[in-house]
mmCIF file of C-alpha atoms and ligand atoms in Angstrom:
data_model
loop_
_atom_site.group_PDB
_atom_site.id
_atom_site.type_symbol
_atom_site.label_atom_id
_atom_site.label_comp_id
_atom_site.label_asym_id
_atom_site.label_seq_id
_atom_site.Cartn_x
_atom_site.Cartn_y
_atom_site.Cartn_z
ATOM 1 C CA MET A 80 133.321 149.739 294.970
ATOM 2 C CA ARG A 81 135.341 150.835 291.861
ATOM 3 C CA LEU A 82 134.608 147.185 290.524
ATOM 4 C CA PHE A 83 131.291 147.678 291.350
ATOM 5 C CA PHE A 84 130.587 150.579 289.192
ATOM 6 C CA LEU A 85 132.624 148.735 286.577
ATOM 7 C CA PHE A 86 130.101 145.903 286.023
ATOM 8 C CA LEU A 87 127.175 148.097 286.797
ATOM 9 C CA SER A 88 128.232 150.453 283.938
ATOM 10 C CA MET A 89 129.212 147.884 281.908
ATOM 11 C CA ASP A 90 125.492 146.306 282.312
ATOM 12 C CA ILE A 91 124.307 149.346 281.114
ATOM 13 C CA PHE A 92 126.478 149.729 278.111
ATOM 14 C CA LEU A 93 125.250 146.108 277.458
ATOM 15 C CA GLN A 94 121.490 147.057 277.482
ATOM 16 C CA ALA A 95 122.050 150.136 275.326
ATOM 17 C CA GLU A 96 123.805 148.015 272.794
ATOM 18 C CA THR A 97 120.903 145.222 273.091
ATOM 19 C CA LEU A 98 118.657 148.344 272.739
ATOM 20 C CA LEU A 99 120.385 149.829 269.602
ATOM 21 C CA LYS A 100 120.769 146.110 267.633
ATOM 22 C CA GLU A 101 116.725 146.060 268.519
ATOM 23 C CA ALA A 102 116.146 149.187 267.242
ATOM 24 C CA ASN A 103 118.002 148.416 263.822
ATOM 25 C CA ASP A 104 116.732 144.731 263.384
ATOM 26 C CA ALA A 105 113.341 145.306 264.349
ATOM 27 C CA VAL A 106 110.874 144.244 261.592
ATOM 28 C CA ILE A 107 107.777 146.544 261.213
ATOM 29 C CA SER A 108 104.977 145.390 259.188
ATOM 30 C CA ASN A 109 101.709 147.090 260.397
ATOM 31 C CA ALA A 110 100.504 150.072 261.461
ATOM 32 C CA ASP A 111 100.183 148.758 265.292
ATOM 33 C CA GLU A 112 103.514 147.269 265.416
ATOM 34 C CA LEU A 113 104.837 150.792 264.008
ATOM 35 C CA GLU A 114 102.945 152.073 266.741
ATOM 36 C CA LYS A 115 104.167 149.490 269.535
ATOM 37 C CA PHE A 116 107.751 150.700 268.556
ATOM 38 C CA ARG A 117 106.846 154.366 268.596
ATOM 39 C CA ILE A 118 105.759 153.970 272.250
ATOM 40 C CA ARG A 119 108.884 151.747 273.430
ATOM 41 C CA PHE A 120 111.904 153.841 271.900
ATOM 42 C CA LEU A 121 110.035 157.150 271.469
ATOM 43 C CA GLY A 122 107.312 157.729 273.180
ATOM 44 C CA SER A 123 107.235 159.822 276.447
ATOM 45 C CA LYS A 124 108.169 156.684 279.140
ATOM 46 C CA ASN A 125 110.894 155.173 276.378
ATOM 47 C CA VAL A 126 113.327 152.768 277.336
ATOM 48 C CA LEU A 127 116.183 154.734 276.487
ATOM 49 C CA LYS A 128 114.807 157.560 279.257
ATOM 50 C CA ASP A 129 115.562 154.438 281.683
ATOM 51 C CA VAL A 130 118.797 153.513 280.460
ATOM 52 C CA PHE A 131 119.969 157.651 280.134
ATOM 53 C CA GLY A 132 118.656 157.836 283.539
ATOM 54 C CA GLN A 133 121.445 155.766 284.973
ATOM 55 C CA ILE A 134 124.380 158.066 283.455
ATOM 56 C CA ALA A 135 125.158 159.156 286.744
ATOM 57 C CA ASN A 136 126.054 155.385 287.839
ATOM 58 C CA VAL A 137 128.742 155.462 284.755
ATOM 59 C CA PRO A 138 132.207 156.263 285.765
ATOM 60 C CA LYS A 139 133.041 159.784 284.513
ATOM 61 C CA GLU A 140 135.757 158.707 281.527
ATOM 62 C CA LYS A 141 132.812 156.445 280.209
ATOM 63 C CA LYS A 142 129.860 159.086 280.554
ATOM 64 C CA LYS A 143 130.663 160.414 276.861
ATOM 65 C CA GLU A 144 130.996 157.126 275.268
ATOM 66 C CA PHE A 145 128.079 156.272 276.754
ATOM 67 C CA GLY A 146 125.926 159.581 275.910
ATOM 68 C CA GLN A 147 126.863 158.577 272.219
ATOM 69 C CA LEU A 148 125.785 155.384 272.462
ATOM 70 C CA VAL A 149 122.568 156.733 274.209
ATOM 71 C CA ASN A 150 121.874 158.796 271.585
ATOM 72 C CA SER A 151 122.719 156.389 268.490
ATOM 73 C CA VAL A 152 119.852 154.036 269.929
ATOM 74 C CA LYS A 153 117.577 157.209 269.473
ATOM 75 C CA GLN A 154 118.995 158.108 266.130
ATOM 76 C CA ALA A 155 118.673 154.206 265.010
ATOM 77 C CA ALA A 156 114.940 154.145 266.809
ATOM 78 C CA GLU A 157 113.779 157.209 264.862
ATOM 79 C CA GLY A 158 115.314 156.351 261.618
ATOM 80 C CA LYS A 159 113.676 152.988 261.800
ATOM 81 C CA TYR A 160 110.561 155.217 263.031
ATOM 82 C CA THR A 161 110.530 157.323 259.718
ATOM 83 C CA SER A 162 111.394 154.747 256.970
ATOM 84 C CA SER A 163 108.975 152.490 258.467
ATOM 85 C CA LYS A 164 106.060 155.227 258.636
ATOM 86 C CA GLU A 165 106.846 155.973 254.947
ATOM 87 C CA SER A 166 106.530 152.477 253.505
ATOM 88 C CA PHE A 167 103.210 152.662 254.963
ATOM 89 C CA SER A 168 102.319 155.789 253.445
ATOM 90 C CA ASP A 169 103.514 154.288 250.334
ATOM 91 C CA SER A 170 101.298 151.211 250.313
ATOM 92 C CA SER A 171 98.667 153.391 251.781
ATOM 93 C CA LYS A 172 99.197 155.610 248.543
ATOM 94 C CA GLU A 173 98.555 152.171 246.783
ATOM 95 C CA GLN A 174 95.674 151.320 248.406
ATOM 96 C CA LYS A 175 94.241 154.681 246.990
ATOM 97 C CA ASP A 176 95.074 153.134 243.642
ATOM 98 C CA ILE A 177 92.468 150.334 244.065
ATOM 99 C CA PRO A 178 89.210 151.262 242.187
ATOM 100 C CA ASP A 179 86.421 152.197 244.283
ATOM 101 C CA LEU A 180 83.641 149.621 243.760
ATOM 102 C CA THR A 181 80.948 151.849 244.821
ATOM 103 C CA LEU A 182 81.694 154.082 241.808
ATOM 104 C CA PRO A 183 79.222 153.971 238.687
ATOM 105 C CA GLY A 184 81.222 151.832 235.810
ATOM 106 C CA ASP A 185 82.349 153.241 232.573
ATOM 107 C CA VAL A 186 80.363 152.713 229.728
ATOM 108 C CA VAL A 187 81.272 150.149 227.315
ATOM 109 C CA ASN A 188 80.040 150.930 223.699
ATOM 110 C CA THR A 189 78.593 147.691 222.521
ATOM 111 C CA GLY A 190 77.872 148.458 218.719
ATOM 112 C CA ALA A 191 74.548 147.564 216.881
ATOM 113 C CA ARG A 192 73.846 145.797 214.067
ATOM 114 C CA HIS A 193 74.069 147.673 210.732
ATOM 115 C CA PRO A 194 70.275 149.230 209.576
ATOM 116 C CA ILE A 195 70.772 147.197 206.328
ATOM 117 C CA GLN A 196 71.194 144.276 207.936
ATOM 118 C CA LEU A 197 68.307 144.645 210.648
ATOM 119 C CA VAL A 198 65.884 144.621 207.669
ATOM 120 C CA ARG A 199 67.899 142.269 205.628
ATOM 121 C CA ASN A 200 67.294 139.794 208.075
ATOM 122 C CA ARG A 201 63.548 140.779 208.883
ATOM 123 C CA ILE A 202 62.716 140.326 205.127
ATOM 124 C CA ILE A 203 64.641 136.500 205.641
ATOM 125 C CA ASP A 204 62.935 135.802 208.948
ATOM 126 C CA ILE A 205 59.470 136.514 207.313
ATOM 127 C CA PHE A 206 59.963 134.214 204.168
ATOM 128 C CA LYS A 207 61.641 131.440 206.051
ATOM 129 C CA ARG A 208 58.196 131.070 208.012
ATOM 130 C CA LEU A 209 57.119 130.364 204.275
ATOM 131 C CA GLY A 210 59.667 127.803 203.636
ATOM 132 C CA PHE A 211 62.084 129.971 202.176
ATOM 133 C CA SER A 212 65.843 129.204 202.260
ATOM 134 C CA VAL A 213 68.782 131.448 201.649
ATOM 135 C CA GLU A 214 71.028 130.958 199.025
ATOM 136 C CA GLU A 215 74.227 133.208 198.531
ATOM 137 C CA ASP A 216 76.824 133.320 195.892
ATOM 138 C CA ARG A 217 79.360 135.376 193.788
ATOM 139 C CA GLU A 218 79.416 139.291 193.311
ATOM 140 C CA ILE A 219 81.330 138.813 190.307
ATOM 141 C CA GLU A 220 79.385 137.046 187.515
ATOM 142 C CA ASP A 221 79.437 136.281 184.274
ATOM 143 C CA ASP A 222 77.460 137.645 181.304
ATOM 144 C CA TRP A 223 75.284 134.186 181.238
ATOM 145 C CA HIS A 224 73.737 134.259 184.836
ATOM 146 C CA ASN A 225 73.333 137.906 185.108
ATOM 147 C CA PHE A 226 71.677 138.973 181.635
ATOM 148 C CA THR A 227 71.402 136.346 179.250
ATOM 149 C CA ALA A 228 70.085 133.399 180.691
ATOM 150 C CA LEU A 229 67.323 135.826 182.229
ATOM 151 C CA ASN A 230 65.954 136.592 178.739
ATOM 152 C CA MET A 231 68.421 139.418 177.881
ATOM 153 C CA PRO A 232 70.638 138.337 175.486
ATOM 154 C CA GLU A 233 73.464 140.570 173.889
ATOM 155 C CA ASP A 234 71.887 143.844 172.898
ATOM 156 C CA HIS A 235 68.729 143.290 174.337
ATOM 157 C CA PRO A 236 67.390 146.927 175.325
ATOM 158 C CA ALA A 237 66.359 145.720 178.621
ATOM 159 C CA ARG A 238 70.276 145.640 179.580
ATOM 160 C CA ASP A 239 69.933 149.401 179.671
ATOM 161 C CA MET A 240 67.571 149.063 182.777
ATOM 162 C CA GLN A 241 70.512 147.837 184.818
ATOM 163 C CA ASP A 242 73.653 150.111 183.809
ATOM 164 C CA THR A 243 76.841 147.690 184.034
ATOM 165 C CA PHE A 244 79.990 147.542 186.001
ATOM 166 C CA PHE A 245 82.393 145.254 183.814
ATOM 167 C CA VAL A 246 85.466 143.975 185.352
ATOM 168 C CA HIS A 247 88.736 144.440 183.358
ATOM 169 C CA CYS A 248 86.795 146.031 180.395
ATOM 170 C CA ASN A 249 85.556 142.005 179.921
ATOM 171 C CA PRO A 250 82.382 142.308 178.375
ATOM 172 C CA ASP A 251 81.875 138.724 179.657
ATOM 173 C CA ILE A 252 82.488 139.852 183.289
ATOM 174 C CA VAL A 253 80.509 141.741 185.154
ATOM 175 C CA LEU A 254 79.716 142.983 188.906
ATOM 176 C CA ARG A 255 76.288 141.511 189.080
ATOM 177 C CA THR A 256 73.280 143.859 188.655
ATOM 178 C CA HIS A 257 71.062 141.802 190.499
ATOM 179 C CA THR A 258 70.928 138.596 192.579
ATOM 180 C CA SER A 259 68.666 137.074 190.204
ATOM 181 C CA SER A 260 71.795 135.958 189.416
ATOM 182 C CA VAL A 261 72.173 133.574 192.049
ATOM 183 C CA GLN A 262 68.212 132.230 191.212
ATOM 184 C CA VAL A 263 69.829 131.152 187.545
ATOM 185 C CA ARG A 264 72.623 129.155 189.293
ATOM 186 C CA VAL A 265 70.230 127.427 191.992
ATOM 187 C CA MET A 266 67.867 126.369 189.085
ATOM 188 C CA GLU A 267 70.665 124.881 187.159
ATOM 189 C CA LYS A 268 71.693 122.878 189.724
ATOM 190 C CA GLN A 269 68.603 121.947 191.512
ATOM 191 C CA LYS A 270 65.420 120.597 190.174
ATOM 192 C CA PRO A 271 61.967 121.655 191.681
ATOM 193 C CA PRO A 272 60.273 122.676 193.881
ATOM 194 C CA ILE A 273 62.705 125.417 194.725
ATOM 195 C CA ARG A 274 62.090 127.791 197.094
ATOM 196 C CA ILE A 275 64.955 130.419 197.741
ATOM 197 C CA LEU A 276 65.408 133.758 198.744
ATOM 198 C CA SER A 277 68.697 135.533 197.655
ATOM 199 C CA PRO A 278 70.058 138.112 199.585
ATOM 200 C CA GLY A 279 73.538 140.232 198.753
ATOM 201 C CA ARG A 280 74.761 143.093 197.563
ATOM 202 C CA VAL A 281 74.344 144.633 194.081
ATOM 203 C CA PHE A 282 76.576 147.123 191.539
ATOM 204 C CA ARG A 283 74.838 149.684 189.316
ATOM 205 C CA ASN A 284 76.785 152.187 187.274
ATOM 206 C CA GLU A 285 74.958 155.202 188.483
ATOM 207 C CA THR A 286 75.500 158.657 189.660
ATOM 208 C CA ILE A 287 75.533 158.740 193.229
ATOM 209 C CA SER A 288 73.079 160.963 194.733
ATOM 210 C CA ALA A 289 70.633 160.846 197.833
ATOM 211 C CA ARG A 290 68.507 158.450 196.095
ATOM 212 C CA SER A 291 70.913 156.170 194.359
ATOM 213 C CA HIS A 292 73.820 154.575 194.693
ATOM 214 C CA CYS A 293 76.454 152.490 192.411
ATOM 215 C CA PHE A 294 76.068 149.470 195.328
ATOM 216 C CA PHE A 295 72.981 148.412 196.999
ATOM 217 C CA HIS A 296 71.666 145.576 198.762
ATOM 218 C CA GLN A 297 68.765 143.145 197.575
ATOM 219 C CA VAL A 298 66.632 140.298 198.765
ATOM 220 C CA GLU A 299 65.212 138.383 195.931
ATOM 221 C CA GLY A 300 62.841 135.542 196.004
ATOM 222 C CA LEU A 301 61.813 132.377 193.822
ATOM 223 C CA TYR A 302 59.194 129.612 193.888
ATOM 224 C CA ILE A 303 59.343 126.979 191.312
ATOM 225 C CA ASP A 304 56.864 123.825 191.893
ATOM 226 C CA GLU A 305 53.875 122.355 189.745
ATOM 227 C CA ASN A 306 50.852 124.732 189.506
ATOM 228 C CA VAL A 307 52.328 127.740 190.942
ATOM 229 C CA SER A 308 50.046 130.406 190.070
ATOM 230 C CA PHE A 309 49.703 134.376 189.707
ATOM 231 C CA ALA A 310 47.185 134.120 192.875
ATOM 232 C CA ASP A 311 50.258 132.244 195.031
ATOM 233 C CA LEU A 312 52.902 135.477 194.357
ATOM 234 C CA LEU A 313 50.025 137.935 195.522
ATOM 235 C CA GLN A 314 48.940 135.735 198.940
ATOM 236 C CA THR A 315 52.785 135.815 199.435
ATOM 237 C CA LEU A 316 53.481 139.376 198.970
ATOM 238 C CA ASP A 317 50.220 140.095 200.714
ATOM 239 C CA PHE A 318 51.745 138.179 204.120
ATOM 240 C CA PHE A 319 54.665 139.526 203.819
ATOM 241 C CA ALA A 320 54.070 143.558 203.612
ATOM 242 C CA LYS A 321 51.643 142.856 206.539
ATOM 243 C CA GLU A 322 54.331 141.280 208.548
ATOM 244 C CA LEU A 323 57.084 143.871 207.709
ATOM 245 C CA PHE A 324 54.644 147.107 207.932
ATOM 246 C CA GLY A 325 51.822 145.977 210.341
ATOM 247 C CA LYS A 326 48.296 144.113 209.679
ATOM 248 C CA ASP A 327 46.298 147.435 208.294
ATOM 249 C CA ILE A 328 48.716 147.180 205.439
ATOM 250 C CA LYS A 329 47.046 146.880 201.580
ATOM 251 C CA ILE A 330 49.301 146.109 198.816
ATOM 252 C CA LYS A 331 48.246 147.520 194.968
ATOM 253 C CA VAL A 332 49.711 145.697 191.887
ATOM 254 C CA ARG A 333 50.651 147.481 189.365
ATOM 255 C CA PRO A 334 51.634 145.925 185.888
ATOM 256 C CA SER A 335 55.318 146.503 184.679
ATOM 257 C CA TYR A 336 57.846 145.029 182.715
ATOM 258 C CA PHE A 337 60.921 142.602 183.554
ATOM 259 C CA PRO A 338 62.552 140.709 180.474
ATOM 260 C CA PHE A 339 62.781 137.275 183.039
ATOM 261 C CA THR A 340 59.298 137.537 184.209
ATOM 262 C CA GLU A 341 55.513 137.162 182.356
ATOM 263 C CA PRO A 342 53.578 139.017 183.614
ATOM 264 C CA SER A 343 55.551 141.496 185.561
ATOM 265 C CA ALA A 344 54.447 144.000 188.222
ATOM 266 C CA GLU A 345 55.463 146.441 190.755
ATOM 267 C CA VAL A 346 53.853 146.033 194.103
ATOM 268 C CA ASP A 347 52.976 149.089 196.255
ATOM 269 C CA VAL A 348 52.124 149.304 199.489
ATOM 270 C CA THR A 349 49.813 151.758 201.535
ATOM 271 C CA CYS A 350 52.071 154.684 203.011
ATOM 272 C CA PHE A 351 52.859 153.269 206.669
ATOM 273 C CA ILE A 352 53.689 156.983 207.572
ATOM 274 C CA CYS A 353 50.496 158.358 206.845
ATOM 275 C CA GLY A 354 48.189 155.715 206.652
ATOM 276 C CA GLY A 355 47.176 156.460 203.252
ATOM 277 C CA LYS A 356 46.172 159.735 203.358
ATOM 278 C CA GLY A 357 49.139 161.242 201.702
ATOM 279 C CA CYS A 358 52.463 162.742 203.176
ATOM 280 C CA ASN A 359 55.939 163.886 201.634
ATOM 281 C CA VAL A 360 57.229 160.100 201.684
ATOM 282 C CA CYS A 361 54.501 158.621 199.888
ATOM 283 C CA LYS A 362 54.765 161.948 197.511
ATOM 284 C CA TYR A 363 50.740 162.523 198.615
ATOM 285 C CA SER A 364 49.561 159.444 196.639
ATOM 286 C CA GLY A 365 49.116 157.212 199.783
ATOM 287 C CA TRP A 366 51.531 154.247 198.209
ATOM 288 C CA VAL A 367 54.923 153.537 198.379
ATOM 289 C CA GLU A 368 56.309 150.968 195.719
ATOM 290 C CA ILE A 369 58.371 147.917 197.751
ATOM 291 C CA LEU A 370 59.549 145.624 195.215
ATOM 292 C CA GLY A 371 59.455 144.306 191.423
ATOM 293 C CA CYS A 372 57.925 140.692 190.557
ATOM 294 C CA GLY A 373 56.051 138.346 188.061
ATOM 295 C CA MET A 374 55.753 134.974 187.042
ATOM 296 C CA VAL A 375 59.204 133.325 185.557
ATOM 297 C CA ASP A 376 59.230 133.529 182.055
ATOM 298 C CA PRO A 377 59.061 130.267 180.248
ATOM 299 C CA LYS A 378 62.238 130.857 178.379
ATOM 300 C CA VAL A 379 64.183 131.403 181.548
ATOM 301 C CA LEU A 380 62.741 128.271 183.110
ATOM 302 C CA GLU A 381 64.237 126.461 179.649
ATOM 303 C CA ASN A 382 67.614 128.219 179.962
ATOM 304 C CA CYS A 383 68.088 126.416 182.989
ATOM 305 C CA ASN A 384 66.887 123.222 182.117
ATOM 306 C CA ILE A 385 63.698 123.292 183.668
ATOM 307 C CA ASP A 386 60.470 121.940 181.926
ATOM 308 C CA PRO A 387 58.319 124.880 181.583
ATOM 309 C CA LYS A 388 55.145 122.812 180.586
ATOM 310 C CA LYS A 389 55.542 120.913 183.794
ATOM 311 C CA TYR A 390 56.463 123.870 186.385
ATOM 312 C CA SER A 391 55.869 127.080 186.811
ATOM 313 C CA GLY A 392 57.163 129.798 189.653
ATOM 314 C CA PHE A 393 57.078 133.101 190.610
ATOM 315 C CA ALA A 394 59.904 135.739 191.233
ATOM 316 C CA PHE A 395 60.235 138.867 193.031
ATOM 317 C CA GLY A 396 63.017 141.219 193.937
ATOM 318 C CA MET A 397 63.508 144.368 196.527
ATOM 319 C CA GLY A 398 65.965 146.819 197.516
ATOM 320 C CA VAL A 399 66.653 146.542 201.200
ATOM 321 C CA GLU A 400 68.234 150.126 200.975
ATOM 322 C CA ARG A 401 64.906 151.382 199.672
ATOM 323 C CA ILE A 402 62.520 149.767 202.448
ATOM 324 C CA THR A 403 65.017 150.645 205.084
ATOM 325 C CA MET A 404 64.812 154.329 204.078
ATOM 326 C CA LEU A 405 61.212 154.230 204.011
ATOM 327 C CA LYS A 406 60.517 152.339 207.387
ATOM 328 C CA TYR A 407 63.194 154.592 209.229
ATOM 329 C CA GLN A 408 62.825 157.883 207.275
ATOM 330 C CA VAL A 409 65.987 157.823 206.287
ATOM 331 C CA LYS A 410 66.083 160.756 203.749
ATOM 332 C CA ASP A 411 69.731 160.202 202.111
ATOM 333 C CA ILE A 412 70.753 156.707 200.666
ATOM 334 C CA ARG A 413 74.574 157.372 201.402
ATOM 335 C CA LEU A 414 73.909 157.512 205.196
ATOM 336 C CA LEU A 415 73.976 153.697 204.972
ATOM 337 C CA SER A 416 77.173 153.150 203.796
ATOM 338 C CA GLU A 417 78.987 155.789 205.484
ATOM 339 C CA ASN A 418 79.214 153.914 208.557
ATOM 340 C CA ASP A 419 79.096 157.234 210.829
ATOM 341 C CA THR A 420 78.223 155.854 214.120
ATOM 342 C CA ARG A 421 76.251 158.950 215.389
ATOM 343 C CA PHE A 422 73.851 157.639 212.539
ATOM 344 C CA LEU A 423 73.952 153.965 213.280
ATOM 345 C CA ASP A 424 73.965 154.538 217.259
ATOM 346 C CA GLN A 425 70.386 155.466 216.306
ATOM 347 C CA PHE A 426 69.594 151.754 215.521
ATOM 348 C CA LYS A 427 70.427 149.951 218.871
ATOM 349 C CA ALA A 428 67.082 149.272 220.096
ATOM 350 C CA ALA A 429 65.922 149.003 216.775
ATOM 351 C CA MET A 430 63.812 145.533 215.834
HETATM 352 N N1 LIG B 76 65.888 141.746 189.249
HETATM 353 C C1 LIG B 76 64.884 142.689 189.302
HETATM 354 C C2 LIG B 76 65.910 144.219 189.576
HETATM 355 O O1 LIG B 76 67.244 144.052 190.044
HETATM 356 C C3 LIG B 76 63.901 142.487 190.426
HETATM 357 C C4 LIG B 76 62.876 141.601 189.698
HETATM 358 C C5 LIG B 76 63.295 140.026 190.148
HETATM 359 C C6 LIG B 76 61.868 141.723 189.338
HETATM 360 C C7 LIG B 76 62.568 139.044 190.463
HETATM 361 C C8 LIG B 76 60.920 140.747 189.174
HETATM 362 C C9 LIG B 76 60.911 139.380 189.569
HETATM 363 O O2 LIG B 76 65.530 145.091 189.472
#
């Protein structure tokens, strides 16, 4: 009988120790497994109850030891349960960090083309359809290409028309005052027919105000071939004005003076704001000035080694800021170079 008790109690001890090992070694990797573990070790009908229920069979002197063993199984099971549960709630916290894909996305600010760039490109596109190609060149020019070749020798009063920035006080090196300098460079190296546009930034030593700036952008054009006439110039500019401002637009040509063209003219278009009725943009005249033009002076052709008896040509030049201000009714030229995104964002949908 004693032996029997001994065997039985050994068996119970063994059972309890096996459970202790099981509880300690358990690897719980999801909520299902955790629940199964809980039912087995901590539920209302848990395995420990079965084992503990047999304490009556344990010899008296072993009872305390047995009780402690079962208790340690319980503690191990509770410890495992809580630590596993915590690790799950940690990962569920991580799950909360996963973005909610049903929420509306963040707005990405895409930026927009600068209005000067928009208008410049629009002008170029129109003339490209007439066969003009784009030529660009340096902003720092020598006196010959900016002035002298264009029939403005030293001390010529016409130089005062464009107040000049000199580089390092060297009278021979200037910041170009117009992109006609590019036209000179093209005429020097190419034989007619020449049909080019010269867009670019130009500089004039003027007081900065709402109406004028010390730098701005131009697009100038040049067409040289045999028998190019003033009528060709008018036809070209009429087409351009209608393409840029609308079919109902008319042009008006007023005589003017430029040293490098003869005859010279300034071109107005019907005010596209009021349709010619008169408003504050056209100063109630019904017309707005958009460009200067003329037939290339034979002297300029000669300066560039083009025979004026064989060839003739026309040239025109316009300020991109001026046209942009008219088209979008921008009241202050400085807005076009300050890069305030609140101003620039308004052009996102333009053109
Ligand atoms: N170069 C002139 C200017 O900057 C514009 C112009 C170009 C006028 C070609 C006539 C012919 O004011």
